[in-house]
Amino acid sequence: MLTITEYDPFGKDQIIYTVSNSCREEPGLKYDDGLVFYYFNTQGKKGGTPEIRAMLKYMMESTEQNVVNEDIKKLHRCVERVKVTPEVREEFMRFEDIIAWEKEKSHEEGIEEGRKEGIEEGRKRMLIEISRESGVPDEDILKQLIGKFGLTEKEARRYLLEC
């Protein structure tokens, strides 16, 4: 099995991890069933041959600039032919549209969430300021923060200290 990732699945900064089966109860006991799993980490710095590094770079960005050897040149020709096939081109465009839409949606959701958090934050601070100006003891303000905003006592005390 072959997996190419943009992240390091094992956190050791290797370009390639070769994993085969073993017994959990007896770690030294290899179970040679023939299955081998290859994980290629496109962000890795350790190990790998120059050819593997070049191929992973091309996989991340399939451009003419990343065609640096004959194997990648062959792959690039195939990729270019496939990209212009009407059915593939349509799917490719849809995929790009989906990615763009997801990014936009995530951005909008992030802005909306930030707006809501900002409003909530402002309401808490306003309650504290108005209550203090009116001479309300901090213990009563604490109870209001807990009751109105569902804060824990620790969170409410933090707000009181910050304001």
Short mmCIF file of N, CA and C in Angstrom, two decimals:
data_model
loop_
_atom_site.label_atom_id
_atom_site.label_comp_id
_atom_site.label_asym_id
_atom_site.label_seq_id
_atom_site.Cartn_x
_atom_site.Cartn_y
_atom_site.Cartn_z
N MET A 1 0.85 -1.17 0.00
CA MET A 1 0.00 0.00 0.00
C MET A 1 0.89 1.23 0.00
N LEU A 2 0.49 2.23 -0.74
CA LEU A 2 1.27 3.44 -0.89
C LEU A 2 0.41 4.64 -0.50
N THR A 3 0.96 5.49 0.37
CA THR A 3 0.24 6.69 0.80
C THR A 3 1.19 7.88 0.68
N ILE A 4 0.72 8.94 0.04
CA ILE A 4 1.50 10.16 -0.07
C ILE A 4 0.77 11.22 0.72
N THR A 5 1.48 11.83 1.68
CA THR A 5 0.84 12.81 2.55
C THR A 5 1.58 14.14 2.51
N GLU A 6 0.88 15.20 2.85
CA GLU A 6 1.48 16.53 2.99
C GLU A 6 1.86 16.80 4.44
N TYR A 7 1.74 15.80 5.28
CA TYR A 7 2.09 15.92 6.69
C TYR A 7 2.90 14.69 7.08
N ASP A 8 3.54 14.77 8.22
CA ASP A 8 4.38 13.68 8.69
C ASP A 8 3.56 12.76 9.59
N PRO A 9 3.18 11.56 9.11
CA PRO A 9 2.30 10.69 9.89
C PRO A 9 2.93 10.16 11.18
N PHE A 10 4.26 10.19 11.27
CA PHE A 10 4.92 9.63 12.46
C PHE A 10 5.77 10.66 13.20
N GLY A 11 5.86 11.87 12.67
CA GLY A 11 6.55 12.95 13.36
C GLY A 11 8.06 12.80 13.47
N LYS A 12 8.68 12.08 12.56
CA LYS A 12 10.14 11.86 12.63
C LYS A 12 10.88 12.55 11.49
N ASP A 13 10.18 13.34 10.68
CA ASP A 13 10.76 14.13 9.59
C ASP A 13 11.39 13.29 8.48
N GLN A 14 10.97 12.03 8.35
CA GLN A 14 11.46 11.18 7.28
C GLN A 14 10.65 11.45 6.01
N ILE A 15 11.29 11.26 4.87
CA ILE A 15 10.59 11.39 3.59
C ILE A 15 9.77 10.14 3.32
N ILE A 16 10.33 8.99 3.68
CA ILE A 16 9.62 7.73 3.45
C ILE A 16 9.67 6.88 4.72
N TYR A 17 8.54 6.28 5.02
CA TYR A 17 8.42 5.32 6.11
C TYR A 17 7.97 4.01 5.49
N THR A 18 8.69 2.94 5.76
CA THR A 18 8.33 1.61 5.26
C THR A 18 7.88 0.81 6.47
N VAL A 19 6.62 0.38 6.45
CA VAL A 19 6.03 -0.27 7.61
C VAL A 19 5.54 -1.66 7.20
N SER A 20 5.89 -2.65 8.02
CA SER A 20 5.37 -4.00 7.78
C SER A 20 4.79 -4.53 9.08
N ASN A 21 4.06 -5.59 9.01
CA ASN A 21 3.34 -6.12 10.17
C ASN A 21 4.28 -6.80 11.17
N SER A 22 3.91 -6.67 12.44
CA SER A 22 4.60 -7.37 13.52
C SER A 22 3.56 -7.67 14.59
N CYS A 23 3.97 -8.42 15.57
CA CYS A 23 3.07 -8.84 16.65
C CYS A 23 3.15 -7.85 17.81
N ARG A 24 2.03 -7.32 18.26
CA ARG A 24 2.02 -6.34 19.36
C ARG A 24 2.58 -6.92 20.66
N GLU A 25 2.20 -8.16 20.94
CA GLU A 25 2.62 -8.77 22.20
C GLU A 25 4.12 -9.13 22.20
N GLU A 26 4.64 -9.37 21.01
CA GLU A 26 6.06 -9.70 20.86
C GLU A 26 6.64 -8.80 19.77
N PRO A 27 7.02 -7.56 20.13
CA PRO A 27 7.47 -6.59 19.13
C PRO A 27 8.59 -7.08 18.21
N GLY A 28 9.45 -7.95 18.70
CA GLY A 28 10.55 -8.47 17.87
C GLY A 28 10.10 -9.53 16.88
N LEU A 29 8.90 -10.05 17.06
CA LEU A 29 8.37 -11.10 16.19
C LEU A 29 7.74 -10.47 14.96
N LYS A 30 8.38 -10.72 13.81
CA LYS A 30 7.85 -10.18 12.56
C LYS A 30 6.82 -11.14 12.00
N TYR A 31 5.76 -10.59 11.48
CA TYR A 31 4.71 -11.37 10.82
C TYR A 31 4.83 -11.09 9.34
N ASP A 32 5.56 -11.93 8.65
CA ASP A 32 5.86 -11.68 7.25
C ASP A 32 4.74 -12.19 6.35
N ASP A 33 3.68 -11.39 6.26
CA ASP A 33 2.56 -11.76 5.38
C ASP A 33 2.69 -11.12 4.00
N GLY A 34 3.81 -10.43 3.79
CA GLY A 34 4.05 -9.83 2.48
C GLY A 34 3.51 -8.42 2.34
N LEU A 35 2.72 -7.98 3.32
CA LEU A 35 2.18 -6.63 3.24
C LEU A 35 3.23 -5.61 3.68
N VAL A 36 3.42 -4.61 2.87
CA VAL A 36 4.33 -3.52 3.20
C VAL A 36 3.58 -2.23 2.91
N PHE A 37 3.66 -1.30 3.83
CA PHE A 37 3.00 -0.01 3.69
C PHE A 37 4.09 1.05 3.53
N TYR A 38 3.97 1.85 2.49
CA TYR A 38 4.91 2.94 2.25
C TYR A 38 4.18 4.25 2.46
N TYR A 39 4.73 5.07 3.35
CA TYR A 39 4.18 6.40 3.59
C TYR A 39 5.22 7.41 3.11
N PHE A 40 4.84 8.23 2.13
CA PHE A 40 5.72 9.27 1.63
C PHE A 40 5.26 10.60 2.20
N ASN A 41 6.18 11.26 2.89
CA ASN A 41 5.91 12.54 3.52
C ASN A 41 6.53 13.64 2.66
N THR A 42 5.70 14.40 1.97
CA THR A 42 6.21 15.42 1.05
C THR A 42 6.95 16.54 1.77
N GLN A 43 6.76 16.66 3.08
CA GLN A 43 7.42 17.72 3.84
C GLN A 43 8.68 17.22 4.55
N GLY A 44 8.99 15.92 4.43
CA GLY A 44 10.12 15.33 5.14
C GLY A 44 11.46 15.87 4.68
N LYS A 45 12.44 15.82 5.56
CA LYS A 45 13.79 16.30 5.26
C LYS A 45 14.82 15.17 5.30
N LYS A 46 14.52 14.07 6.02
CA LYS A 46 15.49 12.99 6.20
C LYS A 46 15.20 11.84 5.23
N GLY A 47 16.29 11.23 4.75
CA GLY A 47 16.16 10.03 3.94
C GLY A 47 15.65 10.31 2.54
N GLY A 48 15.33 9.23 1.85
CA GLY A 48 14.84 9.36 0.48
C GLY A 48 15.96 9.66 -0.48
N THR A 49 15.80 9.23 -1.70
CA THR A 49 16.79 9.50 -2.73
C THR A 49 16.45 10.82 -3.41
N PRO A 50 17.39 11.37 -4.16
CA PRO A 50 17.08 12.60 -4.92
C PRO A 50 15.90 12.38 -5.89
N GLU A 51 15.81 11.16 -6.44
CA GLU A 51 14.70 10.86 -7.36
C GLU A 51 13.35 10.90 -6.64
N ILE A 52 13.31 10.33 -5.43
CA ILE A 52 12.06 10.33 -4.65
C ILE A 52 11.70 11.76 -4.28
N ARG A 53 12.68 12.54 -3.86
CA ARG A 53 12.43 13.94 -3.50
C ARG A 53 11.85 14.71 -4.69
N ALA A 54 12.45 14.49 -5.86
CA ALA A 54 11.99 15.17 -7.08
C ALA A 54 10.57 14.74 -7.43
N MET A 55 10.29 13.46 -7.31
CA MET A 55 8.94 12.96 -7.63
C MET A 55 7.91 13.56 -6.67
N LEU A 56 8.22 13.59 -5.39
CA LEU A 56 7.28 14.15 -4.41
C LEU A 56 7.05 15.64 -4.67
N LYS A 57 8.11 16.34 -5.03
CA LYS A 57 7.95 17.77 -5.35
C LYS A 57 7.02 17.93 -6.56
N TYR A 58 7.20 17.07 -7.57
CA TYR A 58 6.32 17.11 -8.74
C TYR A 58 4.88 16.77 -8.37
N MET A 59 4.71 15.79 -7.49
CA MET A 59 3.35 15.39 -7.07
C MET A 59 2.64 16.56 -6.37
N MET A 60 3.40 17.35 -5.64
CA MET A 60 2.80 18.49 -4.94
C MET A 60 2.46 19.62 -5.91
N GLU A 61 3.30 19.78 -6.94
CA GLU A 61 3.06 20.85 -7.90
C GLU A 61 3.48 20.35 -9.28
N SER A 62 2.51 19.88 -10.03
CA SER A 62 2.76 19.25 -11.33
C SER A 62 2.96 20.29 -12.42
N THR A 63 4.10 20.96 -12.37
CA THR A 63 4.41 22.00 -13.35
C THR A 63 5.66 21.63 -14.14
N GLU A 64 5.84 22.28 -15.25
CA GLU A 64 7.00 22.05 -16.11
C GLU A 64 8.31 22.29 -15.35
N GLN A 65 8.32 23.26 -14.44
CA GLN A 65 9.55 23.57 -13.68
C GLN A 65 10.00 22.39 -12.81
N ASN A 66 9.07 21.54 -12.41
CA ASN A 66 9.41 20.42 -11.54
C ASN A 66 9.71 19.13 -12.30
N VAL A 67 9.77 19.22 -13.63
CA VAL A 67 10.16 18.06 -14.44
C VAL A 67 11.68 18.09 -14.53
N VAL A 68 12.33 17.22 -13.73
CA VAL A 68 13.80 17.28 -13.63
C VAL A 68 14.51 16.01 -14.09
N ASN A 69 13.74 14.97 -14.46
CA ASN A 69 14.38 13.76 -14.97
C ASN A 69 13.43 13.04 -15.93
N GLU A 70 13.92 12.01 -16.56
CA GLU A 70 13.14 11.30 -17.58
C GLU A 70 11.87 10.66 -17.03
N ASP A 71 11.94 10.08 -15.82
CA ASP A 71 10.75 9.45 -15.24
C ASP A 71 9.64 10.48 -15.01
N ILE A 72 10.02 11.62 -14.47
CA ILE A 72 9.03 12.66 -14.22
C ILE A 72 8.53 13.24 -15.56
N LYS A 73 9.41 13.29 -16.54
CA LYS A 73 9.00 13.78 -17.87
C LYS A 73 7.90 12.88 -18.44
N LYS A 74 8.07 11.55 -18.31
CA LYS A 74 7.04 10.61 -18.79
C LYS A 74 5.73 10.83 -18.03
N LEU A 75 5.83 10.95 -16.74
CA LEU A 75 4.64 11.19 -15.92
C LEU A 75 3.97 12.50 -16.32
N HIS A 76 4.76 13.53 -16.52
CA HIS A 76 4.23 14.85 -16.86
C HIS A 76 3.47 14.79 -18.19
N ARG A 77 4.01 14.06 -19.17
CA ARG A 77 3.31 13.93 -20.45
C ARG A 77 1.94 13.28 -20.24
N CYS A 78 1.89 12.24 -19.40
CA CYS A 78 0.60 11.57 -19.10
C CYS A 78 -0.36 12.54 -18.42
N VAL A 79 0.15 13.26 -17.44
CA VAL A 79 -0.69 14.21 -16.69
C VAL A 79 -1.25 15.27 -17.65
N GLU A 80 -0.41 15.79 -18.52
CA GLU A 80 -0.85 16.82 -19.46
C GLU A 80 -1.91 16.27 -20.41
N ARG A 81 -1.73 15.03 -20.88
CA ARG A 81 -2.73 14.42 -21.77
C ARG A 81 -4.06 14.24 -21.04
N VAL A 82 -3.98 13.78 -19.82
CA VAL A 82 -5.20 13.53 -19.05
C VAL A 82 -5.92 14.84 -18.75
N LYS A 83 -5.19 15.88 -18.43
CA LYS A 83 -5.80 17.17 -18.10
C LYS A 83 -6.64 17.74 -19.24
N VAL A 84 -6.26 17.45 -20.48
CA VAL A 84 -7.00 18.01 -21.61
C VAL A 84 -8.14 17.11 -22.07
N THR A 85 -8.25 15.91 -21.52
CA THR A 85 -9.38 15.03 -21.83
C THR A 85 -10.64 15.71 -21.30
N PRO A 86 -11.67 15.90 -22.12
CA PRO A 86 -12.86 16.66 -21.70
C PRO A 86 -13.46 16.21 -20.36
N GLU A 87 -13.63 14.91 -20.20
CA GLU A 87 -14.26 14.43 -18.95
C GLU A 87 -13.40 14.76 -17.74
N VAL A 88 -12.10 14.54 -17.87
CA VAL A 88 -11.18 14.80 -16.76
C VAL A 88 -11.09 16.29 -16.50
N ARG A 89 -10.98 17.07 -17.55
CA ARG A 89 -10.88 18.53 -17.40
C ARG A 89 -12.09 19.07 -16.65
N GLU A 90 -13.27 18.56 -17.00
CA GLU A 90 -14.49 19.01 -16.33
C GLU A 90 -14.45 18.66 -14.85
N GLU A 91 -14.05 17.44 -14.54
CA GLU A 91 -13.96 17.02 -13.14
C GLU A 91 -12.88 17.82 -12.41
N PHE A 92 -11.76 18.04 -13.08
CA PHE A 92 -10.66 18.81 -12.51
C PHE A 92 -11.13 20.21 -12.16
N MET A 93 -11.87 20.82 -13.07
CA MET A 93 -12.40 22.17 -12.83
C MET A 93 -13.40 22.15 -11.67
N ARG A 94 -14.25 21.14 -11.66
CA ARG A 94 -15.21 21.06 -10.56
C ARG A 94 -14.49 20.90 -9.23
N PHE A 95 -13.45 20.08 -9.22
CA PHE A 95 -12.69 19.87 -7.99
C PHE A 95 -12.06 21.18 -7.53
N GLU A 96 -11.48 21.94 -8.47
CA GLU A 96 -10.91 23.24 -8.12
C GLU A 96 -11.99 24.19 -7.60
N ASP A 97 -13.17 24.15 -8.23
CA ASP A 97 -14.28 24.99 -7.78
C ASP A 97 -14.71 24.61 -6.37
N ILE A 98 -14.76 23.30 -6.11
CA ILE A 98 -15.15 22.83 -4.78
C ILE A 98 -14.15 23.30 -3.75
N ILE A 99 -12.86 23.18 -4.06
CA ILE A 99 -11.83 23.63 -3.12
C ILE A 99 -11.96 25.13 -2.86
N ALA A 100 -12.14 25.90 -3.93
CA ALA A 100 -12.28 27.36 -3.78
C ALA A 100 -13.51 27.69 -2.94
N TRP A 101 -14.62 26.99 -3.21
CA TRP A 101 -15.85 27.23 -2.45
C TRP A 101 -15.65 26.88 -0.97
N GLU A 102 -14.99 25.75 -0.70
CA GLU A 102 -14.75 25.35 0.68
C GLU A 102 -13.88 26.36 1.41
N LYS A 103 -12.86 26.87 0.72
CA LYS A 103 -11.99 27.88 1.34
C LYS A 103 -12.79 29.14 1.67
N GLU A 104 -13.60 29.58 0.71
CA GLU A 104 -14.42 30.78 0.92
C GLU A 104 -15.40 30.58 2.08
N LYS A 105 -16.06 29.42 2.08
CA LYS A 105 -17.03 29.10 3.12
C LYS A 105 -16.35 29.08 4.49
N SER A 106 -15.17 28.43 4.56
CA SER A 106 -14.44 28.36 5.82
C SER A 106 -14.05 29.76 6.29
N HIS A 107 -13.62 30.58 5.35
CA HIS A 107 -13.24 31.96 5.68
C HIS A 107 -14.43 32.72 6.24
N GLU A 108 -15.57 32.62 5.54
CA GLU A 108 -16.78 33.31 6.00
C GLU A 108 -17.22 32.80 7.37
N GLU A 109 -17.17 31.47 7.57
CA GLU A 109 -17.56 30.91 8.87
C GLU A 109 -16.63 31.40 9.97
N GLY A 110 -15.32 31.49 9.64
CA GLY A 110 -14.35 31.98 10.62
C GLY A 110 -14.63 33.42 11.00
N ILE A 111 -14.95 34.25 10.01
CA ILE A 111 -15.27 35.65 10.29
C ILE A 111 -16.52 35.75 11.15
N GLU A 112 -17.55 34.97 10.80
CA GLU A 112 -18.80 35.01 11.56
C GLU A 112 -18.57 34.54 13.00
N GLU A 113 -17.80 33.47 13.16
CA GLU A 113 -17.53 32.97 14.50
C GLU A 113 -16.75 34.02 15.31
N GLY A 114 -15.78 34.66 14.66
CA GLY A 114 -15.01 35.71 15.33
C GLY A 114 -15.90 36.86 15.73
N ARG A 115 -16.85 37.22 14.86
CA ARG A 115 -17.78 38.30 15.15
C ARG A 115 -18.63 37.96 16.38
N LYS A 116 -19.14 36.72 16.40
CA LYS A 116 -19.97 36.29 17.53
C LYS A 116 -19.17 36.29 18.83
N GLU A 117 -17.93 35.79 18.75
CA GLU A 117 -17.09 35.77 19.95
C GLU A 117 -16.80 37.18 20.43
N GLY A 118 -16.57 38.10 19.48
CA GLY A 118 -16.30 39.49 19.84
C GLY A 118 -17.50 40.14 20.51
N ILE A 119 -18.69 39.87 20.00
CA ILE A 119 -19.92 40.42 20.59
C ILE A 119 -20.09 39.87 22.00
N GLU A 120 -19.90 38.56 22.14
CA GLU A 120 -20.04 37.91 23.45
C GLU A 120 -19.03 38.49 24.44
N GLU A 121 -17.81 38.66 23.97
CA GLU A 121 -16.75 39.22 24.81
C GLU A 121 -17.13 40.64 25.25
N GLY A 122 -17.64 41.43 24.31
CA GLY A 122 -18.05 42.80 24.63
C GLY A 122 -19.18 42.84 25.65
N ARG A 123 -20.14 41.92 25.53
CA ARG A 123 -21.26 41.88 26.48
C ARG A 123 -20.75 41.57 27.89
N LYS A 124 -19.81 40.67 28.00
CA LYS A 124 -19.26 40.32 29.32
C LYS A 124 -18.55 41.52 29.94
N ARG A 125 -17.72 42.16 29.15
CA ARG A 125 -16.96 43.30 29.66
C ARG A 125 -17.89 44.46 30.02
N MET A 126 -18.92 44.65 29.21
CA MET A 126 -19.89 45.71 29.47
C MET A 126 -20.62 45.45 30.80
N LEU A 127 -21.03 44.20 31.02
CA LEU A 127 -21.70 43.84 32.26
C LEU A 127 -20.82 44.17 33.45
N ILE A 128 -19.54 43.83 33.35
CA ILE A 128 -18.61 44.07 34.45
C ILE A 128 -18.45 45.58 34.68
N GLU A 129 -18.21 46.34 33.61
CA GLU A 129 -18.00 47.78 33.75
C GLU A 129 -19.23 48.49 34.32
N ILE A 130 -20.39 48.20 33.76
CA ILE A 130 -21.61 48.86 34.23
C ILE A 130 -21.90 48.47 35.67
N SER A 131 -21.72 47.20 36.01
CA SER A 131 -21.97 46.74 37.37
C SER A 131 -21.02 47.40 38.35
N ARG A 132 -19.77 47.50 37.99
CA ARG A 132 -18.79 48.14 38.89
C ARG A 132 -19.10 49.62 39.06
N GLU A 133 -19.48 50.30 37.95
CA GLU A 133 -19.83 51.72 38.04
C GLU A 133 -21.04 51.92 38.93
N SER A 134 -21.92 50.93 38.98
CA SER A 134 -23.12 51.01 39.81
C SER A 134 -22.87 50.56 41.23
N GLY A 135 -21.63 50.15 41.55
CA GLY A 135 -21.28 49.75 42.90
C GLY A 135 -21.62 48.30 43.24
N VAL A 136 -21.86 47.46 42.25
CA VAL A 136 -22.18 46.05 42.49
C VAL A 136 -20.90 45.33 42.92
N PRO A 137 -20.96 44.58 44.03
CA PRO A 137 -19.76 43.86 44.49
C PRO A 137 -19.32 42.80 43.47
N ASP A 138 -18.01 42.56 43.43
CA ASP A 138 -17.45 41.59 42.48
C ASP A 138 -18.07 40.20 42.62
N GLU A 139 -18.41 39.79 43.82
CA GLU A 139 -19.01 38.46 44.02
C GLU A 139 -20.37 38.37 43.31
N ASP A 140 -21.13 39.46 43.31
CA ASP A 140 -22.42 39.47 42.62
C ASP A 140 -22.22 39.50 41.10
N ILE A 141 -21.20 40.24 40.66
CA ILE A 141 -20.87 40.26 39.22
C ILE A 141 -20.46 38.86 38.78
N LEU A 142 -19.69 38.21 39.61
CA LEU A 142 -19.25 36.84 39.34
C LEU A 142 -20.45 35.92 39.11
N LYS A 143 -21.44 36.02 39.99
CA LYS A 143 -22.65 35.21 39.85
C LYS A 143 -23.40 35.53 38.55
N GLN A 144 -23.43 36.81 38.19
CA GLN A 144 -24.10 37.20 36.94
C GLN A 144 -23.38 36.62 35.72
N LEU A 145 -22.05 36.67 35.73
CA LEU A 145 -21.28 36.12 34.62
C LEU A 145 -21.53 34.62 34.48
N ILE A 146 -21.57 33.93 35.59
CA ILE A 146 -21.82 32.49 35.58
C ILE A 146 -23.24 32.20 35.08
N GLY A 147 -24.21 32.95 35.59
CA GLY A 147 -25.61 32.72 35.22
C GLY A 147 -25.96 33.11 33.80
N LYS A 148 -25.51 34.31 33.36
CA LYS A 148 -25.90 34.81 32.04
C LYS A 148 -25.09 34.19 30.89
N PHE A 149 -23.83 33.87 31.16
CA PHE A 149 -22.96 33.42 30.08
C PHE A 149 -22.53 31.97 30.21
N GLY A 150 -22.94 31.31 31.28
CA GLY A 150 -22.60 29.90 31.45
C GLY A 150 -21.12 29.65 31.68
N LEU A 151 -20.45 30.64 32.26
CA LEU A 151 -19.02 30.49 32.53
C LEU A 151 -18.81 29.65 33.79
N THR A 152 -17.65 29.04 33.87
CA THR A 152 -17.27 28.39 35.12
C THR A 152 -16.83 29.49 36.07
N GLU A 153 -16.72 29.17 37.33
CA GLU A 153 -16.29 30.18 38.30
C GLU A 153 -14.88 30.67 37.96
N LYS A 154 -14.02 29.77 37.54
CA LYS A 154 -12.66 30.14 37.18
C LYS A 154 -12.64 31.12 35.99
N GLU A 155 -13.44 30.84 34.97
CA GLU A 155 -13.51 31.73 33.80
C GLU A 155 -14.06 33.10 34.20
N ALA A 156 -15.10 33.10 35.03
CA ALA A 156 -15.70 34.35 35.46
C ALA A 156 -14.70 35.18 36.27
N ARG A 157 -13.95 34.53 37.15
CA ARG A 157 -12.93 35.25 37.94
C ARG A 157 -11.85 35.83 37.03
N ARG A 158 -11.49 35.11 35.98
CA ARG A 158 -10.49 35.61 35.03
C ARG A 158 -10.99 36.90 34.37
N TYR A 159 -12.28 36.92 33.98
CA TYR A 159 -12.84 38.12 33.38
C TYR A 159 -12.83 39.28 34.36
N LEU A 160 -13.15 39.00 35.58
CA LEU A 160 -13.14 40.08 36.59
C LEU A 160 -11.75 40.65 36.77
N LEU A 161 -10.75 39.79 36.75
CA LEU A 161 -9.37 40.26 36.91
C LEU A 161 -8.89 41.05 35.70
N GLU A 162 -9.32 40.66 34.52
CA GLU A 162 -8.90 41.34 33.29
C GLU A 162 -9.52 42.73 33.13
N CYS A 163 -10.70 42.92 33.70
CA CYS A 163 -11.40 44.20 33.50
C CYS A 163 -11.13 45.19 34.61
#
